[in-house]
mmCIF file of C-alpha atoms and ligand atoms in Angstrom:
data_model
loop_
_atom_site.group_PDB
_atom_site.id
_atom_site.type_symbol
_atom_site.label_atom_id
_atom_site.label_comp_id
_atom_site.label_asym_id
_atom_site.label_seq_id
_atom_site.Cartn_x
_atom_site.Cartn_y
_atom_site.Cartn_z
ATOM 1 C CA MET D 1 21.853 -8.894 -11.369
ATOM 2 C CA SER D 2 21.247 -12.121 -9.440
ATOM 3 C CA ALA D 3 17.881 -13.901 -9.365
ATOM 4 C CA PHE D 4 15.048 -12.565 -7.203
ATOM 5 C CA ASP D 5 15.284 -15.296 -4.552
ATOM 6 C CA THR D 6 18.999 -14.590 -4.145
ATOM 7 C CA ARG D 7 18.336 -10.857 -3.817
ATOM 8 C CA CYS D 8 15.910 -11.583 -0.964
ATOM 9 C CA VAL D 9 18.811 -13.001 1.037
ATOM 10 C CA HIS D 10 21.826 -11.009 -0.124
ATOM 11 C CA ALA D 11 21.888 -7.216 -0.175
ATOM 12 C CA PRO D 12 24.290 -4.975 -2.084
ATOM 13 C CA GLY D 13 26.906 -3.820 0.413
ATOM 14 C CA GLU D 14 26.083 -6.498 2.986
ATOM 15 C CA ASP D 15 29.811 -7.192 3.463
ATOM 16 C CA ARG D 16 30.520 -3.624 4.628
ATOM 17 C CA ASP D 17 30.323 -4.242 8.359
ATOM 18 C CA PRO D 18 33.707 -3.449 9.987
ATOM 19 C CA PHE D 19 33.493 -6.555 12.226
ATOM 20 C CA GLY D 20 32.266 -8.885 9.491
ATOM 21 C CA ALA D 21 28.839 -9.447 11.053
ATOM 22 C CA SER D 22 26.951 -11.961 8.903
ATOM 23 C CA VAL D 23 23.707 -10.097 9.490
ATOM 24 C CA ALA D 24 23.514 -6.318 9.134
ATOM 25 C CA PRO D 25 23.590 -5.160 12.781
ATOM 26 C CA LEU D 26 20.927 -3.067 14.435
ATOM 27 C CA TYR D 27 22.345 0.439 14.923
ATOM 28 C CA GLN D 28 19.912 1.426 17.666
ATOM 29 C CA THR D 29 21.341 4.895 18.083
ATOM 30 C CA ALA D 30 19.993 8.368 17.420
ATOM 31 C CA THR D 31 23.406 10.009 16.975
ATOM 32 C CA PHE D 32 26.887 9.185 15.662
ATOM 33 C CA ARG D 33 30.088 10.664 17.121
ATOM 34 C CA GLN D 34 32.071 12.995 14.895
ATOM 35 C CA GLU D 35 35.864 13.061 14.626
ATOM 36 C CA ARG D 36 35.847 16.844 14.456
ATOM 37 C CA ALA D 37 33.453 19.655 15.269
ATOM 38 C CA THR D 38 33.628 20.902 11.727
ATOM 39 C CA GLU D 39 33.251 17.622 9.813
ATOM 40 C CA PHE D 40 30.421 15.106 9.694
ATOM 41 C CA GLY D 41 31.178 11.393 9.301
ATOM 42 C CA ALA D 42 29.223 9.009 7.075
ATOM 43 C CA TYR D 43 26.344 9.267 9.559
ATOM 44 C CA ASP D 44 25.457 11.922 12.093
ATOM 45 C CA TYR D 45 21.782 11.665 13.063
ATOM 46 C CA THR D 46 19.345 8.766 12.531
ATOM 47 C CA ARG D 47 16.523 10.944 11.209
ATOM 48 C CA SER D 48 18.871 11.780 8.323
ATOM 49 C CA GLY D 49 20.601 8.429 7.925
ATOM 50 C CA ASN D 50 21.234 5.134 9.722
ATOM 51 C CA PRO D 51 23.224 2.086 8.500
ATOM 52 C CA THR D 52 20.429 -0.352 9.429
ATOM 53 C CA ARG D 53 17.897 1.638 7.405
ATOM 54 C CA ASP D 54 20.407 1.943 4.548
ATOM 55 C CA ASP D 55 20.783 -1.841 4.487
ATOM 56 C CA LEU D 56 16.998 -2.232 4.330
ATOM 57 C CA GLU D 57 16.673 0.352 1.563
ATOM 58 C CA ALA D 58 19.381 -1.328 -0.517
ATOM 59 C CA ARG D 59 17.401 -4.563 -0.198
ATOM 60 C CA LEU D 60 14.097 -2.935 -1.139
ATOM 61 C CA ALA D 61 15.612 -1.176 -4.160
ATOM 62 C CA ALA D 62 17.159 -4.434 -5.379
ATOM 63 C CA LEU D 63 13.841 -6.273 -5.028
ATOM 64 C CA GLU D 64 11.768 -3.595 -6.775
ATOM 65 C CA GLY D 65 14.379 -2.982 -9.483
ATOM 66 C CA GLY D 66 14.564 0.723 -8.625
ATOM 67 C CA ALA D 67 17.364 3.261 -8.532
ATOM 68 C CA GLY D 68 16.697 3.439 -4.798
ATOM 69 C CA ALA D 69 14.075 3.028 -2.117
ATOM 70 C CA LEU D 70 13.039 4.987 0.952
ATOM 71 C CA ALA D 71 11.640 3.392 4.104
ATOM 72 C CA TYR D 72 8.921 5.235 6.015
ATOM 73 C CA ALA D 73 7.251 4.900 9.392
ATOM 74 C CA SER D 74 4.172 3.316 7.752
ATOM 75 C CA GLY D 75 2.529 2.640 4.428
ATOM 76 C CA MET D 76 0.441 5.781 4.857
ATOM 77 C CA ALA D 77 3.565 7.856 5.509
ATOM 78 C CA ALA D 78 4.964 6.497 2.232
ATOM 79 C CA THR D 79 1.829 7.368 0.235
ATOM 80 C CA GLY D 80 1.539 10.710 2.039
ATOM 81 C CA ALA D 81 5.102 11.554 1.005
ATOM 82 C CA LEU D 82 4.024 11.624 -2.650
ATOM 83 C CA ALA D 83 2.308 14.954 -1.893
ATOM 84 C CA HIS D 84 5.816 16.447 -1.889
ATOM 85 C CA LEU D 85 5.937 15.795 -5.643
ATOM 86 C CA LEU D 86 2.737 17.866 -6.143
ATOM 87 C CA SER D 87 1.765 21.535 -5.816
ATOM 88 C CA PRO D 88 -1.584 23.170 -5.011
ATOM 89 C CA GLY D 89 -3.673 23.196 -8.206
ATOM 90 C CA ASP D 90 -2.282 19.849 -9.374
ATOM 91 C CA GLU D 91 -4.678 16.973 -9.875
ATOM 92 C CA VAL D 92 -4.473 13.257 -9.185
ATOM 93 C CA VAL D 93 -6.449 10.508 -10.886
ATOM 94 C CA ALA D 94 -6.826 7.553 -8.525
ATOM 95 C CA GLY D 95 -8.408 4.140 -8.820
ATOM 96 C CA ASP D 96 -11.874 3.912 -7.282
ATOM 97 C CA ASP D 97 -11.202 0.715 -5.276
ATOM 98 C CA LEU D 98 -8.396 1.780 -2.940
ATOM 99 C CA TYR D 99 -7.316 1.083 0.608
ATOM 100 C CA GLY D 100 -9.688 3.104 2.839
ATOM 101 C CA GLY D 101 -6.859 4.996 4.514
ATOM 102 C CA THR D 102 -5.594 6.157 1.126
ATOM 103 C CA THR D 103 -8.989 7.618 0.237
ATOM 104 C CA ARG D 104 -9.086 9.336 3.634
ATOM 105 C CA LEU D 105 -5.602 10.789 3.052
ATOM 106 C CA PHE D 106 -6.599 12.114 -0.383
ATOM 107 C CA GLU D 107 -9.941 13.563 0.715
ATOM 108 C CA ARG D 108 -9.128 14.887 4.174
ATOM 109 C CA LEU D 109 -5.495 16.012 3.814
ATOM 110 C CA TRP D 110 -4.725 16.497 0.116
ATOM 111 C CA ALA D 111 -7.988 17.968 -1.182
ATOM 112 C CA PRO D 112 -8.171 20.748 1.474
ATOM 113 C CA ARG D 113 -4.611 21.755 0.457
ATOM 114 C CA GLY D 114 -5.609 22.238 -3.161
ATOM 115 C CA ILE D 115 -4.769 18.840 -4.666
ATOM 116 C CA THR D 116 -7.911 17.561 -6.384
ATOM 117 C CA VAL D 117 -8.283 13.799 -6.597
ATOM 118 C CA ARG D 118 -10.613 12.306 -9.220
ATOM 119 C CA TYR D 119 -11.568 8.634 -9.039
ATOM 120 C CA ALA D 120 -11.880 6.309 -12.008
ATOM 121 C CA ASP D 121 -12.210 2.576 -12.554
ATOM 122 C CA ALA D 122 -8.523 1.765 -12.992
ATOM 123 C CA SER D 123 -9.357 -1.526 -14.733
ATOM 124 C CA ASP D 124 -10.586 0.626 -17.652
ATOM 125 C CA PRO D 125 -7.705 2.706 -19.123
ATOM 126 C CA ASP D 126 -10.240 4.776 -21.115
ATOM 127 C CA ALA D 127 -12.032 5.748 -17.884
ATOM 128 C CA VAL D 128 -8.686 6.801 -16.396
ATOM 129 C CA ALA D 129 -7.853 8.797 -19.543
ATOM 130 C CA SER D 130 -11.262 10.545 -19.403
ATOM 131 C CA ALA D 131 -10.661 11.568 -15.776
ATOM 132 C CA CYS D 132 -7.347 13.235 -16.697
ATOM 133 C CA THR D 133 -7.162 16.983 -17.266
ATOM 134 C CA ALA D 134 -4.331 19.323 -18.243
ATOM 135 C CA ARG D 135 -3.564 19.598 -14.510
ATOM 136 C CA THR D 136 -3.204 15.861 -13.868
ATOM 137 C CA LYS D 137 0.264 15.228 -12.442
ATOM 138 C CA LEU D 138 -0.141 11.812 -10.826
ATOM 139 C CA LEU D 139 -1.993 8.563 -11.514
ATOM 140 C CA PHE D 140 -2.326 6.431 -8.386
ATOM 141 C CA VAL D 141 -3.594 2.857 -8.586
ATOM 142 C CA GLU D 142 -3.616 -0.478 -6.821
ATOM 143 C CA THR D 143 -3.660 -3.738 -8.759
ATOM 144 C CA PRO D 144 -5.117 -6.091 -7.778
ATOM 145 C CA THR D 145 -7.360 -3.744 -5.829
ATOM 146 C CA ASN D 146 -8.184 -4.333 -2.210
ATOM 147 C CA PRO D 147 -10.706 -5.804 -1.487
ATOM 148 C CA LEU D 148 -12.370 -6.464 -4.880
ATOM 149 C CA LEU D 149 -9.265 -7.772 -6.678
ATOM 150 C CA ARG D 150 -9.865 -5.769 -9.847
ATOM 151 C CA ILE D 151 -6.924 -5.604 -12.238
ATOM 152 C CA ALA D 152 -5.419 -2.477 -13.796
ATOM 153 C CA ASP D 153 -3.250 -2.775 -16.898
ATOM 154 C CA LEU D 154 -0.002 -1.231 -15.652
ATOM 155 C CA ARG D 155 1.699 -1.051 -19.058
ATOM 156 C CA ALA D 156 -1.322 0.791 -20.502
ATOM 157 C CA LEU D 157 -1.470 3.191 -17.536
ATOM 158 C CA ALA D 158 2.288 3.837 -17.737
ATOM 159 C CA ALA D 159 1.902 4.745 -21.427
ATOM 160 C CA LEU D 160 -1.039 7.005 -20.581
ATOM 161 C CA ALA D 161 0.909 8.746 -17.807
ATOM 162 C CA ARG D 162 3.912 9.253 -20.070
ATOM 163 C CA ALA D 163 1.768 10.687 -22.871
ATOM 164 C CA ARG D 164 0.202 13.175 -20.444
ATOM 165 C CA GLY D 165 3.405 14.153 -18.661
ATOM 166 C CA ALA D 166 2.135 12.682 -15.382
ATOM 167 C CA LEU D 167 3.723 10.199 -12.988
ATOM 168 C CA LEU D 168 2.314 6.716 -12.407
ATOM 169 C CA ALA D 169 2.460 5.491 -8.801
ATOM 170 C CA VAL D 170 1.394 1.941 -7.971
ATOM 171 C CA ASP D 171 0.529 0.726 -4.476
ATOM 172 C CA ASN D 172 2.011 -2.781 -4.634
ATOM 173 C CA SER D 173 1.152 -3.817 -1.045
ATOM 174 C CA LEU D 174 -1.144 -6.636 -2.120
ATOM 175 C CA LEU D 175 1.378 -8.613 -4.174
ATOM 176 C CA SER D 176 4.883 -7.490 -3.204
ATOM 177 C CA PRO D 177 7.811 -7.536 -5.680
ATOM 178 C CA VAL D 178 7.969 -11.336 -5.661
ATOM 179 C CA LEU D 179 4.887 -11.346 -7.866
ATOM 180 C CA GLN D 180 4.791 -7.915 -9.520
ATOM 181 C CA ARG D 181 7.397 -5.198 -10.092
ATOM 182 C CA PRO D 182 5.614 -2.068 -11.336
ATOM 183 C CA LEU D 183 8.854 -0.172 -12.112
ATOM 184 C CA GLU D 184 9.769 -2.859 -14.650
ATOM 185 C CA LEU D 185 6.334 -2.349 -16.258
ATOM 186 C CA GLY D 186 6.883 1.399 -16.693
ATOM 187 C CA ALA D 187 5.586 2.894 -13.426
ATOM 188 C CA ASP D 188 7.547 5.845 -12.026
ATOM 189 C CA LEU D 189 6.924 5.087 -8.362
ATOM 190 C CA VAL D 190 5.983 2.050 -6.347
ATOM 191 C CA VAL D 191 4.673 2.460 -2.821
ATOM 192 C CA ALA D 192 3.841 -0.266 -0.356
ATOM 193 C CA SER D 193 2.710 -0.895 3.130
ATOM 194 C CA ALA D 194 5.655 -2.998 4.286
ATOM 195 C CA THR D 195 3.449 -3.921 7.244
ATOM 196 C CA LYS D 196 1.917 -6.501 4.890
ATOM 197 C CA PHE D 197 3.853 -9.052 2.806
ATOM 198 C CA LEU D 198 7.270 -7.341 2.932
ATOM 199 C CA GLY D 199 7.431 -7.693 6.719
ATOM 200 C CA GLY D 200 5.257 -10.793 6.618
ATOM 201 C CA HIS D 201 4.818 -11.359 10.343
ATOM 202 C CA ALA D 202 2.430 -8.581 11.406
ATOM 203 C CA ASP D 203 5.021 -7.385 13.905
ATOM 204 C CA VAL D 204 6.244 -4.207 12.233
ATOM 205 C CA THR D 205 4.495 -1.120 10.836
ATOM 206 C CA ALA D 206 6.425 0.299 7.887
ATOM 207 C CA GLY D 207 6.153 1.664 4.378
ATOM 208 C CA MET D 208 8.342 2.209 1.374
ATOM 209 C CA VAL D 209 8.646 4.141 -1.867
ATOM 210 C CA ALA D 210 10.902 2.995 -4.699
ATOM 211 C CA ALA D 211 11.519 4.852 -7.936
ATOM 212 C CA ALA D 212 13.423 4.444 -11.166
ATOM 213 C CA ASP D 213 14.488 8.097 -11.358
ATOM 214 C CA PRO D 214 17.130 9.192 -8.804
ATOM 215 C CA ALA D 215 15.907 12.810 -9.064
ATOM 216 C CA LEU D 216 12.467 11.815 -7.731
ATOM 217 C CA LEU D 217 14.097 9.906 -4.891
ATOM 218 C CA GLU D 218 16.236 12.896 -4.028
ATOM 219 C CA ARG D 219 13.177 15.141 -3.680
ATOM 220 C CA LEU D 220 11.445 12.560 -1.508
ATOM 221 C CA ALA D 221 14.545 11.991 0.615
ATOM 222 C CA PHE D 222 14.883 15.724 1.223
ATOM 223 C CA ALA D 223 11.244 15.949 2.360
ATOM 224 C CA ARG D 224 11.555 12.843 4.531
ATOM 225 C CA ASN D 225 14.521 14.275 6.390
ATOM 226 C CA ALA D 226 12.827 17.650 6.680
ATOM 227 C CA GLU D 227 9.645 16.227 8.225
ATOM 228 C CA GLY D 228 11.141 13.196 9.976
ATOM 229 C CA SER D 229 8.956 10.394 8.630
ATOM 230 C CA ALA D 230 11.699 7.793 8.142
ATOM 231 C CA LEU D 231 11.478 4.273 9.537
ATOM 232 C CA ALA D 232 13.186 3.721 12.914
ATOM 233 C CA PRO D 233 16.234 1.409 13.088
ATOM 234 C CA PHE D 234 14.617 -1.469 14.986
ATOM 235 C CA GLU D 235 11.690 -1.604 12.568
ATOM 236 C CA ALA D 236 14.152 -1.438 9.665
ATOM 237 C CA TRP D 237 16.085 -4.362 11.125
ATOM 238 C CA LEU D 238 12.929 -6.455 11.607
ATOM 239 C CA LEU D 239 11.799 -5.679 8.087
ATOM 240 C CA ALA D 240 15.173 -6.643 6.568
ATOM 241 C CA ARG D 241 14.877 -9.937 8.464
ATOM 242 C CA GLY D 242 11.378 -10.521 7.056
ATOM 243 C CA LEU D 243 12.504 -9.788 3.496
ATOM 244 C CA LYS D 244 14.880 -12.745 3.495
ATOM 245 C CA THR D 245 11.942 -15.189 3.461
ATOM 246 C CA LEU D 246 9.697 -13.054 1.253
ATOM 247 C CA ALA D 247 9.835 -15.278 -1.850
ATOM 248 C CA LEU D 248 9.380 -18.511 0.150
ATOM 249 C CA ARG D 249 6.501 -17.155 2.196
ATOM 250 C CA VAL D 250 4.596 -15.538 -0.630
ATOM 251 C CA ARG D 251 4.817 -18.579 -2.906
ATOM 252 C CA ALA D 252 3.542 -20.863 -0.137
ATOM 253 C CA GLN D 253 0.755 -18.375 0.615
ATOM 254 C CA CYS D 254 -0.234 -18.207 -3.072
ATOM 255 C CA ALA D 255 -0.495 -22.004 -3.240
ATOM 256 C CA GLY D 256 -2.735 -22.014 -0.165
ATOM 257 C CA ALA D 257 -4.854 -19.150 -1.498
ATOM 258 C CA ARG D 258 -5.480 -21.015 -4.745
ATOM 259 C CA ARG D 259 -6.785 -24.029 -2.784
ATOM 260 C CA VAL D 260 -9.010 -21.750 -0.694
ATOM 261 C CA ALA D 261 -10.320 -19.918 -3.788
ATOM 262 C CA GLU D 262 -11.185 -23.201 -5.525
ATOM 263 C CA PHE D 263 -12.915 -24.511 -2.403
ATOM 264 C CA LEU D 264 -15.003 -21.358 -2.032
ATOM 265 C CA ALA D 265 -15.889 -21.231 -5.746
ATOM 266 C CA ALA D 266 -17.420 -24.694 -5.423
ATOM 267 C CA HIS D 267 -19.285 -23.961 -2.166
ATOM 268 C CA PRO D 268 -23.086 -23.623 -2.500
ATOM 269 C CA ARG D 269 -23.326 -20.772 0.057
ATOM 270 C CA VAL D 270 -20.753 -18.604 -1.742
ATOM 271 C CA CYS D 271 -22.062 -16.538 -4.648
ATOM 272 C CA ALA D 272 -18.868 -14.889 -5.937
ATOM 273 C CA VAL D 273 -15.131 -15.352 -5.386
ATOM 274 C CA HIS D 274 -12.753 -12.569 -6.362
ATOM 275 C CA TYR D 275 -9.312 -14.006 -7.084
ATOM 276 C CA PRO D 276 -7.282 -13.264 -10.221
ATOM 277 C CA GLY D 277 -6.082 -16.894 -10.353
ATOM 278 C CA LEU D 278 -9.570 -18.307 -10.967
ATOM 279 C CA PRO D 279 -10.871 -18.958 -14.482
ATOM 280 C CA GLY D 280 -13.537 -16.402 -15.294
ATOM 281 C CA HIS D 281 -11.883 -13.553 -13.359
ATOM 282 C CA PRO D 282 -12.328 -10.551 -15.672
ATOM 283 C CA GLY D 283 -8.733 -9.294 -15.299
ATOM 284 C CA ARG D 284 -7.059 -12.682 -15.368
ATOM 285 C CA ALA D 285 -5.209 -12.323 -18.691
ATOM 286 C CA ILE D 286 -3.896 -8.840 -17.919
ATOM 287 C CA HIS D 287 -2.851 -9.932 -14.446
ATOM 288 C CA ALA D 288 -0.996 -12.943 -15.860
ATOM 289 C CA ALA D 289 0.840 -10.645 -18.291
ATOM 290 C CA GLN D 290 2.198 -8.407 -15.523
ATOM 291 C CA ALA D 291 2.441 -10.582 -12.389
ATOM 292 C CA SER D 292 3.875 -14.034 -11.739
ATOM 293 C CA GLY D 293 1.182 -15.235 -9.331
ATOM 294 C CA ALA D 294 -2.336 -14.475 -8.152
ATOM 295 C CA GLY D 295 -1.409 -13.516 -4.599
ATOM 296 C CA ALA D 296 -2.620 -14.621 -1.182
ATOM 297 C CA VAL D 297 -5.511 -12.208 -0.673
ATOM 298 C CA LEU D 298 -8.994 -12.986 -1.963
ATOM 299 C CA SER D 299 -12.523 -11.957 -1.216
ATOM 300 C CA PHE D 300 -15.912 -13.572 -1.560
ATOM 301 C CA ALA D 301 -19.570 -12.648 -1.283
ATOM 302 C CA THR D 302 -22.548 -14.468 0.204
ATOM 303 C CA ASP D 303 -25.356 -12.023 -0.716
ATOM 304 C CA ASP D 304 -26.207 -11.719 2.982
ATOM 305 C CA ALA D 305 -24.283 -9.339 5.269
ATOM 306 C CA GLU D 306 -25.506 -11.034 8.439
ATOM 307 C CA PHE D 307 -24.539 -14.480 7.149
ATOM 308 C CA SER D 308 -21.089 -13.100 6.248
ATOM 309 C CA ARG D 309 -20.672 -11.725 9.773
ATOM 310 C CA ARG D 310 -21.452 -15.174 11.189
ATOM 311 C CA VAL D 311 -18.935 -16.843 8.864
ATOM 312 C CA VAL D 312 -16.213 -14.404 9.949
ATOM 313 C CA GLU D 313 -17.010 -14.875 13.630
ATOM 314 C CA GLY D 314 -17.301 -18.665 13.229
ATOM 315 C CA CYS D 315 -13.709 -19.152 12.027
ATOM 316 C CA ARG D 316 -11.176 -20.465 14.519
ATOM 317 C CA LEU D 317 -7.908 -20.695 12.604
ATOM 318 C CA PHE D 318 -8.474 -17.529 10.556
ATOM 319 C CA SER D 319 -8.336 -14.752 13.130
ATOM 320 C CA ILE D 320 -10.431 -11.597 12.823
ATOM 321 C CA ALA D 321 -7.880 -8.855 12.297
ATOM 322 C CA VAL D 322 -7.282 -6.011 9.875
ATOM 323 C CA SER D 323 -4.294 -6.113 7.544
ATOM 324 C CA PHE D 324 -2.983 -8.996 5.431
ATOM 325 C CA GLY D 325 0.198 -10.628 4.261
ATOM 326 C CA ALA D 326 1.323 -12.275 7.506
ATOM 327 C CA VAL D 327 2.336 -15.918 7.900
ATOM 328 C CA HIS D 328 -0.939 -16.466 9.792
ATOM 329 C CA SER D 329 -4.320 -16.370 8.053
ATOM 330 C CA VAL D 330 -6.815 -13.601 8.763
ATOM 331 C CA ILE D 331 -10.439 -12.916 7.856
ATOM 332 C CA THR D 332 -12.204 -9.556 7.744
ATOM 333 C CA LEU D 333 -15.376 -7.774 6.750
ATOM 334 C CA PRO D 334 -13.698 -4.909 4.821
ATOM 335 C CA GLY D 335 -16.831 -2.737 4.830
ATOM 336 C CA LYS D 336 -16.771 -2.671 8.632
ATOM 337 C CA MET D 337 -13.004 -2.871 9.200
ATOM 338 C CA SER D 338 -10.210 -1.735 6.853
ATOM 339 C CA HIS D 339 -12.510 0.404 4.709
ATOM 340 C CA ALA D 340 -14.564 2.030 7.470
ATOM 341 C CA SER D 341 -12.208 5.038 7.190
ATOM 342 C CA ILE D 342 -13.604 6.032 3.771
ATOM 343 C CA PRO D 343 -15.133 9.516 4.281
ATOM 344 C CA PRO D 344 -18.979 9.313 4.522
ATOM 345 C CA ALA D 345 -19.560 11.424 1.382
ATOM 346 C CA LEU D 346 -17.685 8.890 -0.743
ATOM 347 C CA ARG D 347 -18.834 5.745 1.021
ATOM 348 C CA GLU D 348 -21.724 4.953 -1.284
ATOM 349 C CA ARG D 349 -19.456 5.055 -4.313
ATOM 350 C CA LEU D 350 -16.225 3.639 -2.886
ATOM 351 C CA ALA D 351 -17.175 1.356 0.022
ATOM 352 C CA PRO D 352 -17.022 -2.428 -0.433
ATOM 353 C CA PRO D 353 -20.322 -4.371 -0.397
ATOM 354 C CA PRO D 354 -21.450 -5.226 3.173
ATOM 355 C CA ASP D 355 -21.515 -8.998 2.546
ATOM 356 C CA LEU D 356 -17.932 -9.069 1.247
ATOM 357 C CA ILE D 357 -15.474 -11.201 3.236
ATOM 358 C CA ARG D 358 -11.733 -10.798 2.677
ATOM 359 C CA LEU D 359 -9.192 -13.494 3.435
ATOM 360 C CA SER D 360 -5.436 -13.310 3.706
ATOM 361 C CA VAL D 361 -4.037 -16.803 3.485
ATOM 362 C CA GLY D 362 -0.993 -17.627 5.587
ATOM 363 C CA ILE D 363 1.448 -20.532 5.491
ATOM 364 C CA GLU D 364 -0.649 -22.970 7.541
ATOM 365 C CA ASP D 365 -1.491 -26.343 5.949
ATOM 366 C CA PRO D 366 -4.294 -25.585 3.448
ATOM 367 C CA VAL D 367 -6.152 -28.710 4.627
ATOM 368 C CA ASP D 368 -6.658 -27.085 8.036
ATOM 369 C CA LEU D 369 -7.677 -23.779 6.431
ATOM 370 C CA LEU D 370 -10.322 -25.445 4.239
ATOM 371 C CA ALA D 371 -11.685 -27.360 7.238
ATOM 372 C CA ASP D 372 -11.959 -24.108 9.204
ATOM 373 C CA LEU D 373 -13.856 -22.318 6.433
ATOM 374 C CA ALA D 374 -16.119 -25.338 5.898
ATOM 375 C CA GLN D 375 -17.106 -25.454 9.567
ATOM 376 C CA ALA D 376 -17.628 -21.665 9.707
ATOM 377 C CA LEU D 377 -19.910 -21.735 6.639
ATOM 378 C CA ASP D 378 -21.875 -24.691 8.102
ATOM 379 C CA HIS D 379 -22.114 -22.971 11.466
ATOM 380 C CA ALA D 380 -23.416 -19.746 9.870
ATOM 381 C CA ALA D 381 -26.016 -21.700 7.860
ATOM 382 C CA ARG D 382 -27.219 -23.558 10.989
ATOM 383 C CA GLU D 383 -27.536 -20.328 12.963
ATOM 384 C CA ARG D 384 -29.673 -18.889 10.197
ATOM 385 C CA ILE D 385 -32.030 -21.871 10.276
ATOM 386 C CA ALA D 386 -32.238 -21.581 14.064
ATOM 387 C CA SER D 387 -33.074 -17.855 14.077
HETATM 388 C C1 PLP L 1 -2.358 -1.347 4.749
HETATM 389 C C2 PLP L 1 -2.318 -0.642 3.463
HETATM 390 C C3 PLP L 1 -1.842 0.659 3.373
HETATM 391 C C4 PLP L 1 -1.429 1.454 4.607
HETATM 392 O O1 PLP L 1 -0.281 0.931 5.179
HETATM 393 P P1 PLP L 1 0.074 1.106 6.745
HETATM 394 O O2 PLP L 1 1.354 0.388 6.871
HETATM 395 O O3 PLP L 1 -1.068 0.506 7.498
HETATM 396 O O4 PLP L 1 0.172 2.571 6.995
HETATM 397 C C5 PLP L 1 -1.784 1.244 2.123
HETATM 398 N N1 PLP L 1 -2.179 0.599 1.020
HETATM 399 C C6 PLP L 1 -2.653 -0.656 1.067
HETATM 400 C C7 PLP L 1 -3.076 -1.338 -0.191
HETATM 401 C C8 PLP L 1 -2.743 -1.316 2.282
HETATM 402 O O5 PLP L 1 -3.224 -2.547 2.325
#
């Protein structure tokens, strides 16, 4: 197999187009004509199959190192699809620092249908093992977690899942396959919000599941066709376009994020920086053993929720917006934004601290990003003195 950067640009089967188009064309069609009433062609209906989506899925599978990949209408549709691998009475053990929408899905849609989800600190394999029961069929983790950047040992969790006859699914949205390929580390399933780094431009909502075992993919593909949750052709085309620059973008973003993390770690108004590339990060060694870079998302604390709000609102280059992974930098208060969807009963245990600020670093010149954060921190400190 060719190197990762080459696979970002060239997809298996990319030379299949009958007219020799250099770029896989957008088949913006819901139906395909049949030669005969009694025989289907290669494609018949876009819900079931579309050449543009097939091109995207071949690319995703090659990047993740899977037997195949399935593209969904969103990251949540991709995670939600995993329910088709479970039955009522089955149990899931999930990390306790997850995307807020994932917790909402588990608690509000899965639990009422008889799938119990138990939460454990995924950075502690013993805690995950203790949460498992004879009914555990799925382990579901993020690493690094969002927004606290805790690290789970994927090889250890894969061994645990195998020993218990459960599947390990990893939400890889935060790093993307440039930096971490969970299937190569022993995971059974990798899911991602392709809205983030895979798309990279915050202009497409999409999700994906990749797996090593074709039988798992077949079950998921059947369910996806049955319920119609596949990604639409235009979104698939945009996403395939974004993937070609994935390696370039993410490496530039990582370099910028490192500069930002070092700047914040040295700033007197910042009391903690969560970034697995910094010395002293508790999961740094495990992260380095399973990922090739620290990523472009980091978070930091100020010990003062009101001060943090002023920092976020004082930034000019970092825009206030949910999500991450785009070529432009964004800043959020996760407790009020991306994680506000955590159900109230679980908020005390699972919600991020109110003073936590999350950054997603884009491809702007880091010098401009540091200047923006410096002025926002100064501005917030001045406002506090004034009030
Ligand atoms: C954004 C996100 C999701 C949900 O993806 P959508 O594309 O918004 O549906 C799931 N997991 C993580 C870690 C995310 O950041």
